[in-house]
Amino acid sequence: MQHEIDKNMHFETNLLNAGSHTKFIATNPESLPIHLTTAHNVEDLDDLEHRYEVGGFCYNRSKNPNRTALIELMSYLEGGEDAIICASGMSAISTPMITLIQKGDHILSDKTLYNETLEISTLILSKFGVETTFIDFTDLEEVKKSVRPNTKLFYCETVTNPIMTVPDLKAIADIAHENKAIFMVDNTFMTGALVKPIELGADLVACSLTKFANGHSDAVCGALVGKKDLIAKSLVIQKIIGTQVDPFTSWLSCRGIRTLDLRIKKQCSNAFALAHALEKSPYVKDVYYPGLESSPSYAVAKKEFGEYFGGMLSIELPEDRKKLNAFIRNLKLVR
């Protein structure tokens, strides 16, 4: 439908309609356009009903072409049946927890996690009668002993932040499923380009696309990928609590992921070389990187990851604030 200029309307009214829709065929563009619109209008009730029947677009909070494109891309990247795209990595983690956990449930979680992930349990879920036990997920016997009859969710990271330990995902998945629990993994540090936790038994994979996946430091975004029924439940809650990402950020993330495979493998080789160099430095107390043979996680990492051990590492330096500040100020490439 075209908006024609109505000479009987006032100037300021026609300003709202002039140029609001293209008059020419604009289908199948080479690059997906950014659909910066809050809604896709319908002609009448029949059109609205048809939109619902075919899964078309109506309101941005429920569905958007750019977010849908990113859902398809992330489902492929992580090897899942479906996905939701969220406003951040944290919302990709919190949305399924709010969806799938209820009063009286127990979560079994790795104790070494991104700090704000820990706070979902300690600051939020604990207020609603959900208890979380934090343990060392690299100790499979401790994992087995910590399971309770009401354990509903197992949660860990592919590579822990910031100590870089690597849990045996396949073994943990088996323990979780033997106890009829859901297994959720944060795969931010590795991404589906390096390892797919779903293929190792995870039911859900959360990712912050802000880091390696997007790769351009210009978009905050998250994704939850996994089994269709779990994603469908999470989508219902996402629509209600509003953890969706905007169209432009979805478009930026799609753009960034196109080059992920090329970028992350180079980042892995850089991290591998840097870790080995730092390990030899007399000024460094410890280097945490699963690609080092000295790492307690090396054997598991080699089994799960193969050639590439990720692009993240951390180091421990002597506690001398003056020297630490001087070191940080003199870095040329690292900010």
PDB file of N, CA, C and O in Angstrom, residues 22 30 36 77 89 111 122 213 244 252 272 285-286 309 318 324:
ATOM      1  N   THR A  22       8.401   2.561   0.114  1.00  0.00           N
ATOM      2  CA  THR A  22       8.955   2.605  -1.240  1.00  0.00           C
ATOM      3  C   THR A  22       7.863   2.336  -2.271  1.00  0.00           C
ATOM      4  O   THR A  22       6.937   1.559  -2.011  1.00  0.00           O
ATOM      5  N   GLU A  30      20.827  -7.952  -1.572  1.00  0.00           N
ATOM      6  CA  GLU A  30      22.046  -8.737  -1.356  1.00  0.00           C
ATOM      7  C   GLU A  30      22.388  -8.815   0.130  1.00  0.00           C
ATOM      8  O   GLU A  30      22.803  -9.852   0.640  1.00  0.00           O
ATOM      9  N   LEU A  36      14.411  -1.292  11.164  1.00  0.00           N
ATOM     10  CA  LEU A  36      14.259  -0.422  12.323  1.00  0.00           C
ATOM     11  C   LEU A  36      12.814   0.060  12.413  1.00  0.00           C
ATOM     12  O   LEU A  36      12.496   1.212  12.141  1.00  0.00           O
ATOM     13  N   LEU A  77      25.344 -22.157  14.066  1.00  0.00           N
ATOM     14  CA  LEU A  77      26.674 -22.029  14.656  1.00  0.00           C
ATOM     15  C   LEU A  77      26.849 -22.974  15.842  1.00  0.00           C
ATOM     16  O   LEU A  77      27.891 -23.638  15.975  1.00  0.00           O
ATOM     17  N   GLY A  89      24.578 -11.109  26.930  1.00  0.00           N
ATOM     18  CA  GLY A  89      24.867 -12.467  27.355  1.00  0.00           C
ATOM     19  C   GLY A  89      24.196 -12.794  28.667  1.00  0.00           C
ATOM     20  O   GLY A  89      23.719 -13.918  28.886  1.00  0.00           O
ATOM     21  N   LYS A 111      31.759 -23.502  40.488  1.00  0.00           N
ATOM     22  CA  LYS A 111      32.050 -22.393  41.398  1.00  0.00           C
ATOM     23  C   LYS A 111      32.884 -21.300  40.739  1.00  0.00           C
ATOM     24  O   LYS A 111      32.973 -20.184  41.260  1.00  0.00           O
ATOM     25  N   THR A 122      22.762 -15.906  43.609  1.00  0.00           N
ATOM     26  CA  THR A 122      22.913 -15.389  44.976  1.00  0.00           C
ATOM     27  C   THR A 122      22.040 -14.182  45.262  1.00  0.00           C
ATOM     28  O   THR A 122      21.565 -13.997  46.392  1.00  0.00           O
ATOM     29  N   ALA A 213      32.132 -13.628  19.124  1.00  0.00           N
ATOM     30  CA  ALA A 213      31.186 -13.867  18.028  1.00  0.00           C
ATOM     31  C   ALA A 213      31.003 -12.631  17.145  1.00  0.00           C
ATOM     32  O   ALA A 213      31.211 -12.690  15.933  1.00  0.00           O
ATOM     33  N   GLN A 244      14.622  -9.062  24.665  1.00  0.00           N
ATOM     34  CA  GLN A 244      15.014  -9.136  23.257  1.00  0.00           C
ATOM     35  C   GLN A 244      16.067  -8.078  22.909  1.00  0.00           C
ATOM     36  O   GLN A 244      16.159  -7.041  23.558  1.00  0.00           O
ATOM     37  N   LEU A 252      24.248  -6.103  13.279  1.00  0.00           N
ATOM     38  CA  LEU A 252      25.686  -6.018  13.533  1.00  0.00           C
ATOM     39  C   LEU A 252      26.262  -7.387  13.913  1.00  0.00           C
ATOM     40  O   LEU A 252      27.350  -7.765  13.460  1.00  0.00           O
ATOM     41  N   PHE A 272      47.885 -18.891  22.116  1.00  0.00           N
ATOM     42  CA  PHE A 272      48.756 -20.049  22.345  1.00  0.00           C
ATOM     43  C   PHE A 272      50.219 -19.605  22.430  1.00  0.00           C
ATOM     44  O   PHE A 272      50.953 -19.988  23.351  1.00  0.00           O
ATOM     45  N   LYS A 285      53.821 -14.910  37.760  1.00  0.00           N
ATOM     46  CA  LYS A 285      53.694 -15.990  38.747  1.00  0.00           C
ATOM     47  C   LYS A 285      52.986 -17.204  38.154  1.00  0.00           C
ATOM     48  O   LYS A 285      53.413 -18.343  38.343  1.00  0.00           O
ATOM     49  N   ASP A 286      51.857 -16.960  37.447  1.00  0.00           N
ATOM     50  CA  ASP A 286      51.087 -18.057  36.858  1.00  0.00           C
ATOM     51  C   ASP A 286      50.461 -17.621  35.545  1.00  0.00           C
ATOM     52  O   ASP A 286      50.096 -16.448  35.376  1.00  0.00           O
ATOM     53  N   PHE A 309      42.613 -23.978  21.409  1.00  0.00           N
ATOM     54  CA  PHE A 309      42.316 -23.931  22.839  1.00  0.00           C
ATOM     55  C   PHE A 309      41.668 -22.612  23.277  1.00  0.00           C
ATOM     56  O   PHE A 309      41.598 -22.323  24.466  1.00  0.00           O
ATOM     57  N   PRO A 318      52.879 -10.493  40.628  1.00  0.00           N
ATOM     58  CA  PRO A 318      53.105 -10.138  42.039  1.00  0.00           C
ATOM     59  C   PRO A 318      52.273  -8.923  42.432  1.00  0.00           C
ATOM     60  O   PRO A 318      52.054  -8.009  41.626  1.00  0.00           O
ATOM     61  N   LEU A 324      52.327  -2.824  38.866  1.00  0.00           N
ATOM     62  CA  LEU A 324      51.186  -3.238  38.040  1.00  0.00           C
ATOM     63  C   LEU A 324      50.674  -2.079  37.196  1.00  0.00           C
ATOM     64  O   LEU A 324      50.399  -2.231  35.999  1.00  0.00           O
TER      65      LEU A 324
END
